[in-house]
């Protein structure tokens, strides 16, 4: 490992690993990632699903090295923003614009695009002013996503609360509400810049805790489920994206 690679932010690596994991899961199931809705009747759908999955693996791997991080992050950001969010999920938005789940689902994909944009801004050979504007755009987009994540907890409390382990005191509903509030508070902090770095770090820790508390137990209960494997991979990518945001935000002055 070179010194240059050794100094790469860990959040970048986690983000890239998450995208690789999502791609590998899609390859294993010969299907698109569940967050990339494509009609079953779409021409050459299986071939395109393989191509999309392979792209995610390659681009995620590119983020692991400084020399290729910029193009890997740019490719992921463009793919998720233009293809996944606008084209794929945009169709769902037109059909289900009155359902909050449509927006929170799109937010998961937009958060990945935001993480890629921030990594590109920090690693590409561009002027400092442009890099700062791109990074802030990514931070703002991620902040909006956090608000939508939190809102989903309240709109779908009947689905969120049962995900909390029963053994975790005081109640499942308490933690469903608490994590919803945590998402919203982090979103507000990132958007306003008030304790933004701390909020993003706490959000990263919360995402990371979802893996052992929620997603791994679901996977162990049903290891043949495409959704359960994907949720673990997606949560890893979102953890990395939140960490990317935290790293990009300025440290508080002492």
Coordinates of N, CA and C in Angstrom, one line a residue:
X1 N 0.8 -1.2 0.0 CA 0.0 0.0 0.0 C 0.9 1.2 0.0
X2 N 0.6 2.2 -0.9 CA 1.4 3.4 -0.9 C 0.9 4.4 0.1
X3 N 1.8 5.3 0.4 CA 1.4 6.4 1.4 C 0.2 7.1 0.9
X4 N 0.1 7.3 -0.4 CA -1.0 8.1 -0.9 C -2.3 7.3 -0.7
X5 N -2.3 6.0 -0.9 CA -3.5 5.3 -0.6 C -3.8 5.2 0.9
X6 N -2.7 5.2 1.7 CA -2.9 5.1 3.2 C -3.6 6.3 3.8
X7 N -3.5 7.4 3.1 CA -4.1 8.6 3.7 C -5.5 8.9 3.1
X8 N -6.0 8.0 2.3 CA -7.3 8.1 1.8 C -8.4 8.0 2.9
X9 N -9.3 9.0 2.9 CA -10.4 8.9 4.0 C -11.1 7.5 4.0
X10 N -11.3 7.0 5.2 CA -11.9 5.7 5.4 C -13.3 5.7 4.8
X11 N -14.0 6.8 5.0 CA -15.4 6.9 4.4 C -15.4 6.7 2.9
X12 N -14.4 7.2 2.2 CA -14.4 6.9 0.8 C -14.4 5.4 0.5
X13 N -13.5 4.7 1.2 CA -13.4 3.3 1.0 C -14.7 2.5 1.4
X14 N -15.3 2.9 2.5 CA -16.6 2.3 2.9 C -17.6 2.6 1.8
X15 N -17.7 3.8 1.3 CA -18.6 4.1 0.2 C -18.4 3.2 -1.0
X16 N -17.1 3.1 -1.4 CA -16.8 2.3 -2.6 C -17.1 0.8 -2.3
X17 N -16.8 0.3 -1.1 CA -17.2 -1.1 -0.8 C -18.7 -1.3 -0.8
X18 N -19.4 -0.3 -0.4 CA -20.9 -0.5 -0.4 C -21.4 -0.6 -1.8
X19 N -20.9 0.2 -2.7 CA -21.3 0.1 -4.1 C -20.9 -1.2 -4.8
X20 N -19.7 -1.6 -4.4 CA -19.3 -2.9 -4.9 C -20.2 -4.0 -4.4
X21 N -20.5 -4.0 -3.1 CA -21.4 -5.0 -2.6 C -22.8 -5.0 -3.2
X22 N -23.3 -3.8 -3.5 CA -24.6 -3.7 -4.2 C -24.5 -4.3 -5.6
X23 N -23.4 -4.1 -6.3 CA -23.2 -4.6 -7.6 C -23.1 -6.1 -7.6
X24 N -22.3 -6.6 -6.6 CA -22.2 -8.1 -6.5 C -23.5 -8.8 -6.2
X25 N -24.3 -8.2 -5.3 CA -25.6 -8.8 -5.0 C -26.5 -8.8 -6.3
X26 N -26.4 -7.7 -7.1 CA -27.2 -7.7 -8.3 C -26.7 -8.8 -9.3
X27 N -25.4 -8.9 -9.4 CA -24.8 -10.0 -10.2 C -25.3 -11.4 -9.8
X28 N -25.3 -11.6 -8.5 CA -25.7 -12.9 -8.0 C -27.2 -13.2 -8.3
X29 N -28.0 -12.2 -8.3 CA -29.4 -12.4 -8.6 C -29.8 -12.1 -10.1
X30 N -28.8 -11.8 -10.9 CA -29.0 -11.5 -12.3 C -30.2 -10.5 -12.4
X31 N -30.2 -9.4 -11.6 CA -31.3 -8.5 -11.6 C -30.8 -7.1 -11.2
X32 N -31.6 -6.1 -11.5 CA -31.2 -4.8 -11.1 C -31.3 -4.6 -9.6
X33 N -30.6 -3.7 -9.1 CA -30.7 -3.4 -7.7 C -32.2 -2.9 -7.4
X34 N -32.8 -3.3 -6.3 CA -34.2 -3.0 -6.0 C -34.5 -1.5 -6.1
X35 N -33.5 -0.7 -5.8 CA -33.6 0.8 -5.9 C -33.6 1.3 -7.3
X36 N -33.4 0.4 -8.3 CA -33.3 0.8 -9.7 C -34.4 0.1 -10.5
X37 N -35.6 0.6 -10.3 CA -36.8 0.0 -10.9 C -36.8 0.0 -12.5
X38 N -36.8 -1.1 -13.1 CA -36.8 -1.3 -14.5 C -37.9 -2.3 -14.9
X39 N -38.8 -1.9 -15.8 CA -39.9 -2.8 -16.1 C -39.4 -4.2 -16.6
X40 N -40.2 -5.2 -16.2 CA -39.9 -6.5 -16.5 C -39.9 -6.7 -18.0
X41 N -40.6 -5.9 -18.7 CA -40.8 -6.0 -20.2 C -39.7 -5.2 -21.0
X42 N -38.8 -4.6 -20.2 CA -37.8 -3.7 -20.9 C -36.9 -4.6 -21.8
X43 N -36.6 -4.2 -23.0 CA -35.8 -5.0 -23.9 C -34.4 -5.3 -23.3
X44 N -34.0 -6.6 -23.5 CA -32.6 -7.0 -23.0 C -32.4 -6.6 -21.5
X45 N -33.5 -6.8 -20.7 CA -33.4 -6.3 -19.3 C -32.3 -7.0 -18.5
X46 N -32.2 -8.4 -18.7 CA -31.2 -9.1 -17.9 C -29.8 -8.7 -18.3
X47 N -29.5 -8.5 -19.6 CA -28.2 -8.1 -20.0 C -27.9 -6.7 -19.4
X48 N -28.9 -5.8 -19.4 CA -28.6 -4.5 -18.9 C -28.4 -4.5 -17.4
X49 N -29.1 -5.5 -16.7 CA -28.9 -5.6 -15.3 C -27.5 -6.0 -15.0
X50 N -27.0 -7.0 -15.7 CA -25.6 -7.4 -15.6 C -24.7 -6.2 -15.8
X51 N -24.9 -5.5 -16.9 CA -24.1 -4.3 -17.2 C -24.1 -3.3 -16.1
X52 N -25.3 -3.0 -15.5 CA -25.4 -2.0 -14.4 C -24.6 -2.5 -13.2
X53 N -24.8 -3.8 -12.9 CA -24.1 -4.4 -11.7 C -22.6 -4.4 -11.9
X54 N -22.2 -4.8 -13.0 CA -20.7 -4.8 -13.3 C -20.2 -3.4 -13.2
X55 N -20.9 -2.4 -13.7 CA -20.5 -1.0 -13.6 C -20.3 -0.6 -12.2
X56 N -21.3 -0.9 -11.3 CA -21.2 -0.6 -9.9 C -20.0 -1.2 -9.2
X57 N -19.7 -2.4 -9.6 CA -18.5 -3.1 -9.0 C -17.2 -2.4 -9.4
X58 N -17.1 -2.1 -10.7 CA -15.9 -1.5 -11.2 C -15.7 -0.1 -10.7
X59 N -16.8 0.7 -10.8 CA -16.7 2.1 -10.3 C -16.5 2.2 -8.8
X60 N -17.1 1.3 -8.0 CA -16.8 1.2 -6.6 C -15.4 0.9 -6.3
X61 N -14.9 -0.1 -7.1 CA -13.4 -0.4 -6.9 C -12.5 0.7 -7.2
X62 N -12.9 1.5 -8.2 CA -12.1 2.6 -8.6 C -11.9 3.7 -7.5
X63 N -13.0 3.8 -6.7 CA -13.0 4.7 -5.6 C -11.9 4.4 -4.5
X64 N -11.5 3.1 -4.6 CA -10.5 2.7 -3.5 C -9.1 3.2 -3.7
X65 N -8.8 3.8 -4.9 CA -7.5 4.3 -5.2 C -7.5 5.7 -5.6
X66 N -6.6 6.5 -5.0 CA -6.5 7.9 -5.3 C -6.4 8.2 -6.8
X67 N -5.7 7.4 -7.5 CA -5.4 7.7 -8.9 C -6.7 7.5 -9.8
X68 N -7.7 6.7 -9.3 CA -8.9 6.4 -10.1 C -10.1 6.9 -9.4
X69 N -10.0 7.4 -8.1 CA -11.1 7.8 -7.3 C -12.0 8.8 -8.0
X70 N -11.4 9.8 -8.7 CA -12.2 10.9 -9.3 C -13.1 10.4 -10.3
X71 N -12.6 9.6 -11.3 CA -13.5 9.1 -12.3 C -14.5 8.1 -11.9
X72 N -14.1 7.3 -10.9 CA -15.1 6.3 -10.3 C -16.2 7.0 -9.6
X73 N -15.9 8.0 -8.8 CA -16.9 8.8 -8.1 C -17.8 9.6 -9.1
X74 N -17.1 10.2 -10.1 CA -17.9 10.9 -11.1 C -18.9 10.0 -11.8
X75 N -18.4 8.9 -12.2 CA -19.3 7.9 -12.9 C -20.5 7.5 -12.1
X76 N -20.2 7.2 -10.8 CA -21.3 6.8 -9.9 C -22.3 7.9 -9.7
X77 N -21.7 9.1 -9.4 CA -22.6 10.3 -9.2 C -23.5 10.6 -10.4
X78 N -22.9 10.5 -11.6 CA -23.7 10.8 -12.8 C -24.7 9.7 -13.0
X79 N -24.3 8.4 -12.9 CA -25.2 7.3 -13.1 C -26.4 7.4 -12.1
X80 N -26.1 7.6 -10.9 CA -27.2 7.6 -9.9 C -28.1 8.9 -10.0
X81 N -27.5 10.0 -10.3 CA -28.3 11.2 -10.4 C -29.2 11.2 -11.7
X82 N -28.6 10.9 -12.8 CA -29.3 11.0 -14.1 C -30.1 9.8 -14.5
X83 N -29.5 8.6 -14.3 CA -30.2 7.4 -14.7 C -31.1 6.9 -13.6
X84 N -30.6 6.7 -12.4 CA -31.3 6.0 -11.3 C -32.4 7.0 -10.8
X85 N -32.0 8.2 -10.4 CA -32.9 9.1 -9.7 C -33.9 9.7 -10.7
X86 N -33.4 10.2 -11.8 CA -34.3 10.9 -12.8 C -35.1 10.0 -13.7
X87 N -34.4 9.1 -14.4 CA -35.0 8.2 -15.3 C -35.8 7.1 -14.7
X88 N -35.1 6.3 -13.8 CA -35.7 5.1 -13.2 C -36.8 5.5 -12.2
X89 N -36.4 6.3 -11.2 CA -37.3 6.6 -10.1 C -38.2 7.8 -10.5
X90 N -37.8 8.5 -11.5 CA -38.7 9.6 -11.9 C -40.0 9.1 -12.5
X91 N -40.0 7.9 -13.1 CA -41.2 7.3 -13.6 C -42.1 6.9 -12.5
X92 N -41.5 6.4 -11.4 CA -42.3 6.1 -10.2 C -42.9 7.3 -9.5
X93 N -42.1 8.4 -9.5 CA -42.6 9.6 -8.9 C -43.9 10.1 -9.6
X94 N -43.9 10.1 -11.0 CA -45.0 10.5 -11.7 C -46.3 9.7 -11.4
X95 N -46.0 8.4 -11.2 CA -47.2 7.5 -10.9 C -47.6 7.5 -9.5
X96 N -46.7 7.8 -8.5 CA -47.0 7.7 -7.1 C -46.5 8.9 -6.4
X97 N -46.8 10.1 -6.9 CA -46.3 11.4 -6.3 C -46.9 11.7 -5.0
X98 N -48.1 11.0 -4.7 CA -48.7 11.3 -3.4 C -48.2 10.4 -2.3
X99 N -47.3 9.5 -2.6 CA -46.9 8.5 -1.6 C -45.5 9.0 -1.1
X100 N -45.3 9.1 0.3 CA -44.1 9.6 0.8 C -42.9 8.6 0.5
X101 N -43.3 7.3 0.5 CA -42.3 6.3 0.3 C -41.5 6.5 -1.1
X102 N -42.2 7.1 -2.0 CA -41.6 7.3 -3.3 C -40.4 8.3 -3.1
X103 N -40.6 9.3 -2.3 CA -39.6 10.3 -2.1 C -38.4 9.8 -1.2
X104 N -38.8 9.0 -0.2 CA -37.7 8.5 0.7 C -36.9 7.4 -0.1
X105 N -37.6 6.7 -1.0 CA -36.8 5.7 -1.8 C -35.9 6.4 -2.8
X106 N -36.3 7.5 -3.4 CA -35.4 8.2 -4.3 C -34.3 8.9 -3.5
X107 N -34.6 9.2 -2.2 CA -33.5 9.8 -1.4 C -32.3 8.9 -1.2
X108 N -32.6 7.6 -1.1 CA -31.5 6.6 -0.9 C -30.6 6.6 -2.1
X109 N -31.2 6.8 -3.3 CA -30.3 6.8 -4.5 C -29.6 8.1 -4.6
X110 N -30.3 9.2 -4.3 CA -29.7 10.5 -4.4 C -28.6 10.7 -3.4
X111 N -28.7 10.1 -2.2 CA -27.6 10.1 -1.2 C -26.3 9.5 -1.8
X112 N -26.5 8.4 -2.5 CA -25.3 7.8 -3.2 C -24.7 8.7 -4.2
X113 N -25.6 9.4 -5.0 CA -25.1 10.3 -6.0 C -24.3 11.5 -5.3
X114 N -24.9 11.9 -4.1 CA -24.2 13.0 -3.4 C -22.9 12.6 -2.9
X115 N -22.8 11.4 -2.3 CA -21.5 11.0 -1.8 C -20.4 10.9 -3.0
X116 N -20.8 10.4 -4.1 CA -19.9 10.4 -5.3 C -19.5 11.8 -5.7
X117 N -20.4 12.7 -5.7 CA -20.1 14.1 -6.1 C -19.0 14.7 -5.2
X118 N -19.2 14.5 -3.9 CA -18.3 15.0 -2.9 C -16.9 14.4 -3.1
X119 N -16.8 13.1 -3.3 CA -15.5 12.5 -3.5 C -14.9 13.0 -4.8
X120 N -15.7 13.2 -5.8 CA -15.1 13.8 -7.0 C -14.6 15.2 -6.8
X121 N -15.3 16.0 -6.1 CA -14.9 17.3 -5.8 C -13.5 17.4 -5.0
X122 N -13.3 16.4 -4.1 CA -12.1 16.4 -3.3 C -10.9 15.7 -4.0
X123 N -11.2 14.9 -5.1 CA -10.1 14.1 -5.7 C -9.8 14.6 -7.1
X124 N -10.7 15.3 -7.7 CA -10.4 15.7 -9.1 C -9.5 16.9 -9.2
X125 N -8.8 17.0 -10.4 CA -7.9 18.1 -10.7 C -8.7 19.3 -11.2
X126 N -9.4 19.9 -10.3 CA -10.2 21.1 -10.6 C -9.9 22.2 -9.6
X127 N -10.3 23.5 -10.0 CA -10.0 24.6 -9.2 C -10.7 24.5 -7.8
X128 N -10.2 25.2 -6.8 CA -10.7 25.1 -5.5 C -12.1 25.6 -5.4
X129 N -12.4 26.7 -6.1 CA -13.8 27.3 -6.0 C -14.8 26.3 -6.6
X130 N -14.5 25.7 -7.7 CA -15.5 24.7 -8.3 C -15.6 23.5 -7.4
X131 N -14.5 23.1 -6.8 CA -14.6 21.9 -5.9 C -15.4 22.2 -4.7
X132 N -15.3 23.4 -4.1 CA -16.1 23.8 -3.0 C -17.6 23.9 -3.3
X133 N -17.9 24.4 -4.5 CA -19.3 24.5 -4.9 C -19.9 23.1 -5.1
X134 N -19.2 22.2 -5.7 CA -19.7 20.8 -5.9 C -19.8 20.1 -4.6
X135 N -18.8 20.3 -3.7 CA -18.9 19.6 -2.4 C -20.1 20.1 -1.6
X136 N -20.4 21.4 -1.7 CA -21.5 21.9 -0.9 C -22.8 21.5 -1.5
X137 N -22.9 21.4 -2.9 CA -24.1 20.8 -3.5 C -24.3 19.4 -3.0
X138 N -23.3 18.6 -3.0 CA -23.4 17.2 -2.5 C -23.9 17.2 -1.0
X139 N -23.3 18.1 -0.2 CA -23.7 18.1 1.2 C -25.2 18.5 1.4
X140 N -25.6 19.5 0.6 CA -27.0 20.0 0.7 C -28.0 18.9 0.2
X141 N -27.6 18.2 -0.9 CA -28.4 17.1 -1.4 C -28.6 16.0 -0.3
X142 N -27.4 15.7 0.4 CA -27.5 14.6 1.4 C -28.3 15.1 2.6
X143 N -28.2 16.4 2.9 CA -29.0 16.9 4.0 C -30.5 16.8 3.8
X144 N -30.9 17.0 2.5 CA -32.3 16.8 2.2 C -32.7 15.4 2.3
X145 N -31.8 14.5 1.8 CA -32.1 13.0 1.9 C -32.3 12.6 3.4
X146 N -31.4 13.2 4.3 CA -31.6 12.8 5.7 C -32.9 13.2 6.2
X147 N -33.4 14.4 5.8 CA -34.8 14.8 6.2 C -35.8 13.8 5.8
X148 N -35.7 13.4 4.5 CA -36.7 12.4 4.0 C -36.6 11.1 4.7
X149 N -35.4 10.6 5.0 CA -35.2 9.4 5.8 C -35.9 9.5 7.1
X150 N -35.8 10.6 7.8 CA -36.4 10.8 9.1 C -37.9 10.8 8.9
X151 N -38.4 11.5 7.9 CA -39.8 11.6 7.7 C -40.4 10.2 7.5
X152 N -39.7 9.4 6.8 CA -40.2 8.0 6.5 C -40.5 7.2 7.8
X153 N -39.7 7.5 8.8 CA -39.9 6.8 10.1 C -41.3 7.2 10.7
X154 N -41.7 8.4 10.5 CA -43.0 8.9 11.1 C -44.1 8.5 10.2
X155 N -43.9 8.6 8.9 CA -45.0 8.2 7.9 C -45.3 6.7 8.0
X156 N -44.2 5.9 8.2 CA -44.4 4.4 8.2 C -43.9 3.8 9.5
X157 N -44.4 4.4 10.6 CA -44.0 3.9 11.9 C -44.4 2.4 12.1
X158 N -45.5 2.0 11.5 CA -46.0 0.6 11.6 C -45.0 -0.3 10.9
X159 N -44.2 0.2 10.0 CA -43.2 -0.7 9.4 C -41.8 -0.5 10.0
X160 N -41.5 0.7 10.6 CA -40.2 1.0 11.1 C -40.0 0.3 12.5
X161 N -41.0 0.5 13.4 CA -40.9 0.0 14.7 C -40.6 -1.5 14.8
X162 N -41.3 -2.4 14.0 CA -41.0 -3.8 14.1 C -39.5 -4.2 13.7
X163 N -38.8 -3.3 13.1 CA -37.4 -3.6 12.7 C -36.5 -3.5 13.9
X164 N -36.9 -2.7 14.9 CA -36.1 -2.5 16.1 C -36.1 -3.8 16.9
X165 N -34.9 -4.3 17.4 CA -34.9 -5.5 18.2 C -35.8 -5.4 19.4
X166 N -36.5 -6.4 19.7 CA -37.4 -6.4 20.9 C -36.7 -6.2 22.2
X167 N -35.5 -6.8 22.2 CA -34.7 -6.8 23.5 C -34.1 -5.4 23.8
X168 N -34.2 -4.4 22.9 CA -33.6 -3.1 23.1 C -34.5 -2.2 23.9
X169 N -34.2 -1.9 25.1 CA -35.1 -1.0 25.9 C -35.0 0.4 25.5
X170 N -36.1 1.2 25.7 CA -37.3 0.8 26.4 C -38.3 0.2 25.6
X171 N -38.6 0.7 24.3 CA -39.6 0.1 23.4 C -39.1 0.2 22.0
X172 N -39.7 -0.6 21.1 CA -39.4 -0.5 19.7 C -39.9 0.9 19.1
X173 N -41.0 1.3 19.6 CA -41.5 2.6 19.1 C -40.6 3.8 19.5
X174 N -40.1 3.7 20.7 CA -39.2 4.8 21.2 C -38.0 4.9 20.2
X175 N -37.4 3.8 19.9 CA -36.2 3.9 19.0 C -36.6 4.2 17.6
X176 N -37.8 3.9 17.1 CA -38.2 4.3 15.8 C -38.4 5.8 15.7
X177 N -39.0 6.4 16.8 CA -39.1 7.8 16.8 C -37.8 8.5 17.0
X178 N -36.9 7.9 17.9 CA -35.6 8.6 18.2 C -34.8 8.6 16.9
X179 N -34.7 7.5 16.2 CA -33.9 7.5 15.0 C -34.5 8.4 13.9
X180 N -35.8 8.5 13.8 CA -36.4 9.4 12.9 C -36.0 10.9 13.2
X181 N -36.1 11.2 14.5 CA -35.7 12.6 14.9 C -34.2 12.8 14.7
X182 N -33.4 11.7 14.9 CA -32.0 11.9 14.6 C -31.7 12.2 13.2
X183 N -32.4 11.5 12.3 CA -32.2 11.8 10.8 C -32.5 13.2 10.5
X184 N -33.7 13.7 11.0 CA -34.1 15.0 10.7 C -33.2 16.1 11.3
X185 N -32.7 15.8 12.6 CA -31.8 16.8 13.2 C -30.5 16.8 12.4
X186 N -30.0 15.7 12.0 CA -28.8 15.7 11.2 C -29.0 16.4 9.9
X187 N -30.1 16.2 9.2 CA -30.4 16.9 8.0 C -30.4 18.4 8.2
X188 N -31.1 18.9 9.2 CA -31.1 20.3 9.5 C -29.7 20.9 9.8
X189 N -28.9 20.1 10.5 CA -27.6 20.6 10.9 C -26.7 20.7 9.6
X190 N -26.8 19.7 8.7 CA -26.0 19.7 7.5 C -26.4 20.9 6.6
X191 N -27.7 21.1 6.5 CA -28.2 22.2 5.6 C -27.9 23.6 6.1
X192 N -27.9 23.7 7.5 CA -27.7 25.0 8.1 C -26.2 25.3 8.4
X193 N -25.4 24.2 8.5 CA -24.0 24.3 8.9 C -23.8 24.5 10.4
X194 N -24.9 24.3 11.2 CA -24.8 24.4 12.7 C -24.4 23.0 13.2
X195 N -23.2 22.9 13.8 CA -22.7 21.6 14.2 C -22.8 20.5 13.2
X196 N -22.6 20.9 11.9 CA -22.9 20.0 10.8 C -21.9 18.7 10.8
X197 N -20.7 18.9 11.1 CA -19.7 17.8 11.1 C -20.1 16.8 12.2
X198 N -20.4 17.3 13.4 CA -20.7 16.4 14.5 C -22.0 15.6 14.1
X199 N -23.0 16.3 13.5 CA -24.2 15.7 13.1 C -24.0 14.6 12.1
X200 N -23.1 14.9 11.1 CA -22.9 13.9 10.1 C -22.1 12.7 10.6
X201 N -21.2 12.9 11.6 CA -20.5 11.8 12.2 C -21.5 10.9 13.1
X202 N -22.4 11.6 13.8 CA -23.4 10.8 14.5 C -24.3 10.1 13.6
X203 N -24.7 10.7 12.5 CA -25.5 10.0 11.5 C -24.8 8.8 10.9
X204 N -23.5 8.9 10.7 CA -22.7 7.8 10.2 C -22.7 6.6 11.2
X205 N -22.6 7.0 12.5 CA -22.6 6.0 13.6 C -24.0 5.3 13.6
X206 N -25.0 6.1 13.5 CA -26.4 5.5 13.5 C -26.6 4.5 12.3
X207 N -26.2 5.0 11.1 CA -26.3 4.1 10.0 C -25.5 2.8 10.2
X208 N -24.3 2.9 10.8 CA -23.5 1.7 11.0 C -24.1 0.8 12.0
X209 N -24.8 1.4 13.0 CA -25.5 0.5 14.0 C -26.6 -0.3 13.4
X210 N -27.2 0.2 12.3 CA -28.3 -0.5 11.7 C -27.9 -1.9 11.2
X211 N -26.6 -2.0 10.8 CA -26.2 -3.3 10.2 C -26.3 -4.4 11.3
X212 N -25.7 -4.3 12.4 CA -25.8 -5.4 13.4 C -27.2 -5.5 14.1
X213 N -27.9 -4.4 14.2 CA -29.1 -4.4 14.9 C -30.3 -4.8 14.1
X214 N -30.3 -4.4 12.8 CA -31.5 -4.6 11.9 C -31.2 -5.5 10.8
X215 N -30.2 -5.1 9.9 CA -30.0 -5.8 8.6 C -29.4 -7.2 8.7
X216 N -28.4 -7.4 9.5 CA -27.8 -8.7 9.7 C -28.8 -9.7 10.2
X217 N -29.6 -9.4 11.3 CA -30.6 -10.3 11.8 C -31.6 -10.7 10.8
X218 N -32.0 -9.7 9.9 CA -33.0 -10.0 8.9 C -32.4 -11.0 7.9
X219 N -31.1 -10.8 7.6 CA -30.4 -11.6 6.6 C -30.3 -13.1 7.1
X220 N -30.0 -13.2 8.4 CA -29.8 -14.5 9.0 C -31.2 -15.2 9.1
X221 N -32.2 -14.5 9.3 CA -33.6 -15.1 9.3 C -34.0 -15.6 7.9
X222 N -33.5 -14.9 6.9 CA -33.9 -15.3 5.5 C -32.8 -15.0 4.6
X223 N -31.8 -15.9 4.5 CA -30.5 -15.6 3.7 C -30.7 -15.8 2.2
X224 N -31.9 -16.2 1.8 CA -32.2 -16.4 0.4 C -32.8 -15.2 -0.2
X225 N -33.1 -14.2 0.6 CA -33.8 -13.0 0.1 C -32.9 -12.0 -0.6
X226 N -33.2 -11.6 -1.8 CA -32.4 -10.6 -2.5 C -32.5 -9.3 -1.8
X227 N -33.7 -8.9 -1.3 CA -33.9 -7.7 -0.5 C -33.0 -7.6 0.7
X228 N -32.9 -8.7 1.5 CA -32.1 -8.7 2.7 C -30.6 -8.5 2.4
X229 N -30.1 -9.1 1.4 CA -28.8 -8.9 1.0 C -28.5 -7.5 0.5
X230 N -29.5 -7.0 -0.3 CA -29.3 -5.7 -0.8 C -29.4 -4.6 0.3
X231 N -30.3 -4.8 1.3 CA -30.4 -3.9 2.4 C -29.1 -3.7 3.1
X232 N -28.4 -4.9 3.3 CA -27.1 -4.8 4.0 C -26.1 -4.0 3.2
X233 N -26.0 -4.3 1.8 CA -25.1 -3.6 1.0 C -25.5 -2.1 0.9
X234 N -26.7 -1.8 0.7 CA -27.2 -0.4 0.7 C -26.8 0.3 1.9
X235 N -27.1 -0.3 3.1 CA -26.7 0.4 4.3 C -25.2 0.7 4.4
X236 N -24.4 -0.2 3.9 CA -23.0 0.0 3.9 C -22.6 1.2 3.0
X237 N -23.3 1.3 1.9 CA -23.1 2.5 1.0 C -23.5 3.8 1.6
X238 N -24.7 3.7 2.3 CA -25.2 5.0 2.9 C -24.3 5.4 4.1
X239 N -23.8 4.4 4.9 CA -22.8 4.7 5.9 C -21.6 5.4 5.4
X240 N -21.1 4.8 4.2 CA -19.9 5.5 3.6 C -20.3 6.8 3.1
X241 N -21.5 7.0 2.5 CA -21.8 8.4 2.0 C -21.9 9.4 3.2
X242 N -22.5 9.0 4.3 CA -22.6 9.9 5.5 C -21.2 10.2 6.0
X243 N -20.3 9.2 6.0 CA -18.9 9.5 6.4 C -18.2 10.4 5.4
X244 N -18.5 10.2 4.2 CA -17.9 11.1 3.1 C -18.4 12.6 3.4
X245 N -19.6 12.7 3.7 CA -20.2 14.1 4.0 C -19.5 14.6 5.3
X246 N -19.4 13.8 6.3 CA -18.7 14.3 7.5 C -17.3 14.8 7.3
X247 N -16.6 14.0 6.5 CA -15.2 14.3 6.2 C -15.1 15.6 5.4
X248 N -16.1 15.9 4.6 CA -16.0 17.1 3.7 C -16.4 18.4 4.5
X249 N -17.1 18.2 5.6 CA -17.5 19.4 6.3 C -16.4 20.0 7.2
X250 N -16.3 21.3 7.4 CA -15.2 21.9 8.1 C -15.2 21.5 9.6
X251 N -14.0 21.3 10.2 CA -13.9 21.1 11.6 C -14.3 22.4 12.4
X252 N -14.9 22.2 13.5 CA -15.2 23.4 14.3 C -14.0 24.1 14.8
X253 N -14.0 25.4 14.8 CA -12.9 26.2 15.3 C -12.7 26.2 16.8
X254 N -11.5 26.1 17.2 CA -11.3 26.0 18.7 C -11.0 27.4 19.2

